[in-house]
Structure formats: C-alpha cells, structure tokens
Tab-separated table of C-alpha atoms and ligand atoms in Angstrom:
chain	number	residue	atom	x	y	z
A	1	UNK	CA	0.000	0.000	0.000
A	2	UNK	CA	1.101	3.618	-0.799
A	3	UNK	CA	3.027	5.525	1.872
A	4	UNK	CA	0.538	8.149	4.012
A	5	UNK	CA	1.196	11.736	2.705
A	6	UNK	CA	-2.066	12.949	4.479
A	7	UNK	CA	-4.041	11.117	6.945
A	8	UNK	CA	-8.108	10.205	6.539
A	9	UNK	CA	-8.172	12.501	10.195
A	10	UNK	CA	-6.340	15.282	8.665
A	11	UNK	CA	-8.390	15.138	5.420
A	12	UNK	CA	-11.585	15.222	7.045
A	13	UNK	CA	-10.725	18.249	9.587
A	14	UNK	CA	-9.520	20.207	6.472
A	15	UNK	CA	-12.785	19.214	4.051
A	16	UNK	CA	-15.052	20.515	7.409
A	17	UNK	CA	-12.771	24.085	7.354
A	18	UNK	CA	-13.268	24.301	3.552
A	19	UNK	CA	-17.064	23.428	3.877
A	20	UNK	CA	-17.169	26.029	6.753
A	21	UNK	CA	-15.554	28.705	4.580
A	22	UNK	CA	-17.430	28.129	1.278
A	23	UNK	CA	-20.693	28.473	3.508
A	24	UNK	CA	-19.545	31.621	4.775
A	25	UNK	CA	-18.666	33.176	1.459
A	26	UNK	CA	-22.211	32.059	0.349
A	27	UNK	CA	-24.098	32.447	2.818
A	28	UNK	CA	-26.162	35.051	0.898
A	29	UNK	CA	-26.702	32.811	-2.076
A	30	UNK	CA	-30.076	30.456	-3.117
A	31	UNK	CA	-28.182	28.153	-4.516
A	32	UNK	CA	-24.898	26.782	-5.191
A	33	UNK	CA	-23.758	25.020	-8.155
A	34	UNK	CA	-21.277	21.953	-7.713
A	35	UNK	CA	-19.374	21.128	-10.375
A	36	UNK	CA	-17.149	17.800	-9.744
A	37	UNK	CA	-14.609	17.102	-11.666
A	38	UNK	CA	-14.479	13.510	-12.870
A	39	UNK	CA	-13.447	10.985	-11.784
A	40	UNK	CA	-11.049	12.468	-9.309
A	41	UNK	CA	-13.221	14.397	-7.506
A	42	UNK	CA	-16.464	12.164	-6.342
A	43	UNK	CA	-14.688	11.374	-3.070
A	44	UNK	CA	-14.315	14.760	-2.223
A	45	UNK	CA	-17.039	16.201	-3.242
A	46	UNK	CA	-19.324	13.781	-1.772
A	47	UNK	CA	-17.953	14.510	1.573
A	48	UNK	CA	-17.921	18.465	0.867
A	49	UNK	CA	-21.027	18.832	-0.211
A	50	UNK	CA	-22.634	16.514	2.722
A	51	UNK	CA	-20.799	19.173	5.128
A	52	UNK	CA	-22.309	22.064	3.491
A	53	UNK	CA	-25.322	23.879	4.517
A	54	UNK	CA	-25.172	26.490	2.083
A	55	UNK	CA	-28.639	24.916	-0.561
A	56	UNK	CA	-26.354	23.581	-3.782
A	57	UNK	CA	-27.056	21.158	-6.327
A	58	UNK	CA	-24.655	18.770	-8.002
A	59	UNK	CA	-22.872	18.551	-11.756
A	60	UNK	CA	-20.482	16.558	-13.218
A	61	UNK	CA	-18.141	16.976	-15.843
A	62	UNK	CA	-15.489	15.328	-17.633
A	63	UNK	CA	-12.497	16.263	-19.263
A	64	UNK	CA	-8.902	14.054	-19.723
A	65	UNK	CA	-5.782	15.688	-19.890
A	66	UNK	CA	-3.407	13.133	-20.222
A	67	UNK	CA	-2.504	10.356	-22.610
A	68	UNK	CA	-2.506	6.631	-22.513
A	69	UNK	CA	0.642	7.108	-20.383
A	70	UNK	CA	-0.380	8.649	-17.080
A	71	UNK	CA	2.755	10.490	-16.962
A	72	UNK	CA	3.130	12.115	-20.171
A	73	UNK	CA	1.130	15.751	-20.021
A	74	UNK	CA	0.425	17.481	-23.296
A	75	UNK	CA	-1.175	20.207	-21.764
A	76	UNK	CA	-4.215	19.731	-24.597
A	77	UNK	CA	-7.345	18.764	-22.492
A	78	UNK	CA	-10.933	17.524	-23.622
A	79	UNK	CA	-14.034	17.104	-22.701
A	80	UNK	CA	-15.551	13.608	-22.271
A	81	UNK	CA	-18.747	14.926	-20.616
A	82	UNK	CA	-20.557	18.518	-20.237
A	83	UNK	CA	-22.666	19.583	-17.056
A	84	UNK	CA	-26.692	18.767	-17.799
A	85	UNK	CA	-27.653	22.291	-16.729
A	86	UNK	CA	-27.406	25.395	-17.943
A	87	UNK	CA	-25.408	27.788	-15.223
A	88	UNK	CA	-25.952	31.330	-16.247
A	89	UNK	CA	-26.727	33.472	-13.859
A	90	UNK	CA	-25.874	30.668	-11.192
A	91	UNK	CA	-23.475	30.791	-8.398
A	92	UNK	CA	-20.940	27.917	-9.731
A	93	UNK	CA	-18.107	26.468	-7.696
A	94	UNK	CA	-15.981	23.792	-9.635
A	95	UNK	CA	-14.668	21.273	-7.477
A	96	UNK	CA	-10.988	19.249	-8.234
A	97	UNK	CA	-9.047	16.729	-6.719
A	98	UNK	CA	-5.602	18.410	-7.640
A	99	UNK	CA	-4.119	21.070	-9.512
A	100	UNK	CA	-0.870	19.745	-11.370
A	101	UNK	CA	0.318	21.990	-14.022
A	102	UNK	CA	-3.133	23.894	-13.717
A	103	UNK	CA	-4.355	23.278	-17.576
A	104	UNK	CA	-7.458	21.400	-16.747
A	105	UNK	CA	-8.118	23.917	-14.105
A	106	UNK	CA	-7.951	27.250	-16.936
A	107	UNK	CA	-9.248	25.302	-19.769
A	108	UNK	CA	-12.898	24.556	-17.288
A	109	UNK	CA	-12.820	27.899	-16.110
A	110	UNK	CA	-12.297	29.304	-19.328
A	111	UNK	CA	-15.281	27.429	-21.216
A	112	UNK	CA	-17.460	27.827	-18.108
A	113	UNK	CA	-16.875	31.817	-17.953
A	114	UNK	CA	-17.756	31.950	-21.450
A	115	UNK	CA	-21.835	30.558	-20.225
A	116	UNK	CA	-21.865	34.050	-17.790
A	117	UNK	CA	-22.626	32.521	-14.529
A	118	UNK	CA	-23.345	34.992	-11.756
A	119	UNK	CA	-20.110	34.216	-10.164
A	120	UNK	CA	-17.188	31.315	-11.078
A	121	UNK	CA	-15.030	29.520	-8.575
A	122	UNK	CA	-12.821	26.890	-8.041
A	123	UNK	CA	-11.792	24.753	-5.269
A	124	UNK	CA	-9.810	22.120	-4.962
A	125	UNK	CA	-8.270	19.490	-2.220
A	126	UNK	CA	-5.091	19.136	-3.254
A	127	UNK	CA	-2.315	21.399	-5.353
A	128	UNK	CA	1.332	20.980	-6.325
A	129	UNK	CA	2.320	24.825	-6.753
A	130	UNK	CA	5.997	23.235	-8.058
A	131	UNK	CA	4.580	22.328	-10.782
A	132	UNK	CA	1.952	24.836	-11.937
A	133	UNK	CA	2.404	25.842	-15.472
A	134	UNK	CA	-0.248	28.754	-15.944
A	135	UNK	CA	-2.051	31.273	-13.371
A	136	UNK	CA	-5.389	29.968	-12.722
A	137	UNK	CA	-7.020	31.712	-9.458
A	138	UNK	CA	-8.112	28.971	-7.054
A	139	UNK	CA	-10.251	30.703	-3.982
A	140	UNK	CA	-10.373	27.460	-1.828
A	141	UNK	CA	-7.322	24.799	-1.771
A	142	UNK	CA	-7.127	21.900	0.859
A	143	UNK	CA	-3.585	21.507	1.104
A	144	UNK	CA	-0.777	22.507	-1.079
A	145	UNK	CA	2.128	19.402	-1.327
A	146	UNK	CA	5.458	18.902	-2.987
A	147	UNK	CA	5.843	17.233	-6.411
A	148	UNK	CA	5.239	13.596	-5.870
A	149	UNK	CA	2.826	11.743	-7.342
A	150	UNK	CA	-1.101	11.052	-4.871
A	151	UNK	CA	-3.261	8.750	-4.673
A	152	UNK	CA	-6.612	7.931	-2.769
A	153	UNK	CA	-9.726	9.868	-1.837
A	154	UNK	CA	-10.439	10.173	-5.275
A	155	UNK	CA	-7.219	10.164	-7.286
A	156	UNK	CA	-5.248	7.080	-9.064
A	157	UNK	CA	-2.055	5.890	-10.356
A	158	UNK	CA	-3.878	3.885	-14.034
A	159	UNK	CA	-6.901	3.545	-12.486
A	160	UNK	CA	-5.388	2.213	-8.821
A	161	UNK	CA	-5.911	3.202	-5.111
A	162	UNK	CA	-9.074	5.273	-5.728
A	163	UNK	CA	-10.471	4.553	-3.237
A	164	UNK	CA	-7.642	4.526	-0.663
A	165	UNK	CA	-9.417	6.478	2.541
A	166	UNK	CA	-6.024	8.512	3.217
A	167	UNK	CA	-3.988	10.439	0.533
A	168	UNK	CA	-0.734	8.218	-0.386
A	169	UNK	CA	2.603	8.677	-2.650
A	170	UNK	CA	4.136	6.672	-4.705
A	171	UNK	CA	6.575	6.103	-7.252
A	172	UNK	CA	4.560	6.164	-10.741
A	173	UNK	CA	7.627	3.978	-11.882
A	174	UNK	CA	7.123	0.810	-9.922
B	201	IMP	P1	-3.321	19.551	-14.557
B	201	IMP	O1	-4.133	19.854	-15.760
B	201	IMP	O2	-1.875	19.320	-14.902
B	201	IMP	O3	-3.479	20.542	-13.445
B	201	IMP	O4	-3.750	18.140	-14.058
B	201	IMP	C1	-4.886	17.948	-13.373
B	201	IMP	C2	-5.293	16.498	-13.401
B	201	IMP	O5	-4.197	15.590	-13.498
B	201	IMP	C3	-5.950	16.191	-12.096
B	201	IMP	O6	-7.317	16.501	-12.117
B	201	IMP	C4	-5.677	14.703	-11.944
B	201	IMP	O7	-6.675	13.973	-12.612
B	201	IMP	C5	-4.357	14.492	-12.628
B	201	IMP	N1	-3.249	14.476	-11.661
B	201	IMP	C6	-2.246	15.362	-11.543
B	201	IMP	N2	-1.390	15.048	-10.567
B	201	IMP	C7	-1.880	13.920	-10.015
B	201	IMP	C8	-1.420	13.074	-8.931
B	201	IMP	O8	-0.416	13.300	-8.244
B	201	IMP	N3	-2.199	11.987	-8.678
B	201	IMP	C9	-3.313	11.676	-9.384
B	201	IMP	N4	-3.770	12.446	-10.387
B	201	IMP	C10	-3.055	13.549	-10.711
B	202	MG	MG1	-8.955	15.450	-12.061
C-alpha cells in the first residue's frame, strides 16, 4: 500500500474548514452550483457537499488531460462529458481533486466563464504549486504538497488506489 502523505483525520478536519468557509462566502446565495470534476473528484465532493449547509445542487463533468501514459502531459485537455444544466446566472463552484500543471483547471474555467454565470469559482483538495504551469485563481485549496505523485480519496495511479481512505505517494515507476 502507498506511503501516508495525508491522513483520513487530517483530510476530514480540512474538508469541514473548507465546507465552513465556502458556507460563509455564500451564505447570501439560493443556490450553489457543484461542479465535480471527474473521476477524481467524487470522493471529495461527496464529503464536501454533505458538510455544506449552504442549498447547492450537483454537476459533473469530464475532461482528460493526459494520454494513454499517465505520466506524459500534453497540456491539450478535452471534454468527455458537459454539465446537464445550464449555469448562467448561477453561483458555480468547480470542485478538483488536484491542480498539477493547472491546464485542466484554466481550460474549465475558461469554457465555463464563457456561459456568464453569476459568479465562477474553483476549489480544490489538493495542489502541487511546483509544478503549476499557468495562473489559474483557485479561492479554496485543501492543502498545497510537494511534487510527488497522490493517490486515494479520489485520485489514481492507471486507475489504482481510488479509493484509498487517506492520501498516499508513490513512485509512478514501480
Ligand atoms: P493539470 O491539468 O496538470 O493541473 O492536471 C490535473 C489532473 O491531473 C488532475 O485533475 C488529476 O486527474 C491528474 N493528476 C495530476 N497530478 C496527479 C497526482 O499526483 N495523482 C493523481 N492524479 C493527478
Ligand atoms: Mg482530475
């Protein structure tokens, strides 16, 4: 099993502070849109969301930014599947397991201005800021960690350890 970078404890105190924040900043709002970024994110957002009392509803969407090899970035990203709702004029916050380089991050922020919500965030659990190629504003992050490569709670190595309860490193190599 992969080596504990961040413990389920420590995970779950920081996921209750980011719920507590995000229901502060919105406290005036009717309702918050959730937009989970698959696959990564389910984990996290389930739990966020469930610790949120702020009234939100839930979207998916799918994009890949990476090739058959995990570990070879292009920096091109698609989408593999759009949100089922229209968001202008909604309150949208995007929720992501990690920001690497940060290109999935701008590219969804980009095509989701372009709909003119009311207002556009993003959150996300983890972040390498080592590694970030391009400035993409991110109002809530969980916990920012060194370049090494996570998984659990959400994220995998080729489709492993998703559903590891505690964040974990490990050599992509092996
Ligand atoms: P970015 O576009 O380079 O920021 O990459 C973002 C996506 O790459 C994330 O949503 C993850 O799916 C994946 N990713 C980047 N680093 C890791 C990691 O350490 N573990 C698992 N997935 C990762
Ligand atoms: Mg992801």
């Amino acid at each position: 099993m992969p080596d504990s970078l961040i413990t389920e404890t420590e995970v779950a105190a920081r996921v209750a502070e980011l719920a507590a924040e995000i229901d502060a900043d919105y406290a005036a709002t009717d309702e918050l849109i959730l937009i989970g970024v698959l696959k990564g994110s389910f984990i996290f957002l389930a739990d966020l969301a469930r610790r949120l009392e702020v009234k939100h509803r839930v979207e998916f969407i799918a994009v890949t930014s990476y090739g058959e090899s995990e570990s070879i970035h292009s920096g091109a990203v698609r989408m593999l599947m759009d949100v089922r709702h229209d968001i202008e004029d909604c309150d949208v916050l995007v929720v992501e397991d990690i920001v690497d380089s940060g290109q999935t991050l701008e590219y969804l922020m980009r095509l989701l201005a372009a709909r003119a919500p009311k207002s556009l965030h993003a959150c996300t659990l983890l972040r390498k800021p080592d590694r970030l190629e391009v400035d993409v504003d991110v109002s809530y992050v969980g916990f920012d960690i060194p370049d090494v490569w996570v998984v659990g709670y959400g994220l995998d190595w080729a489709e492993r350890f998703r559903t590891l309860p505690y964040i974990g490193q490990i050599e992509p190599q092996v």
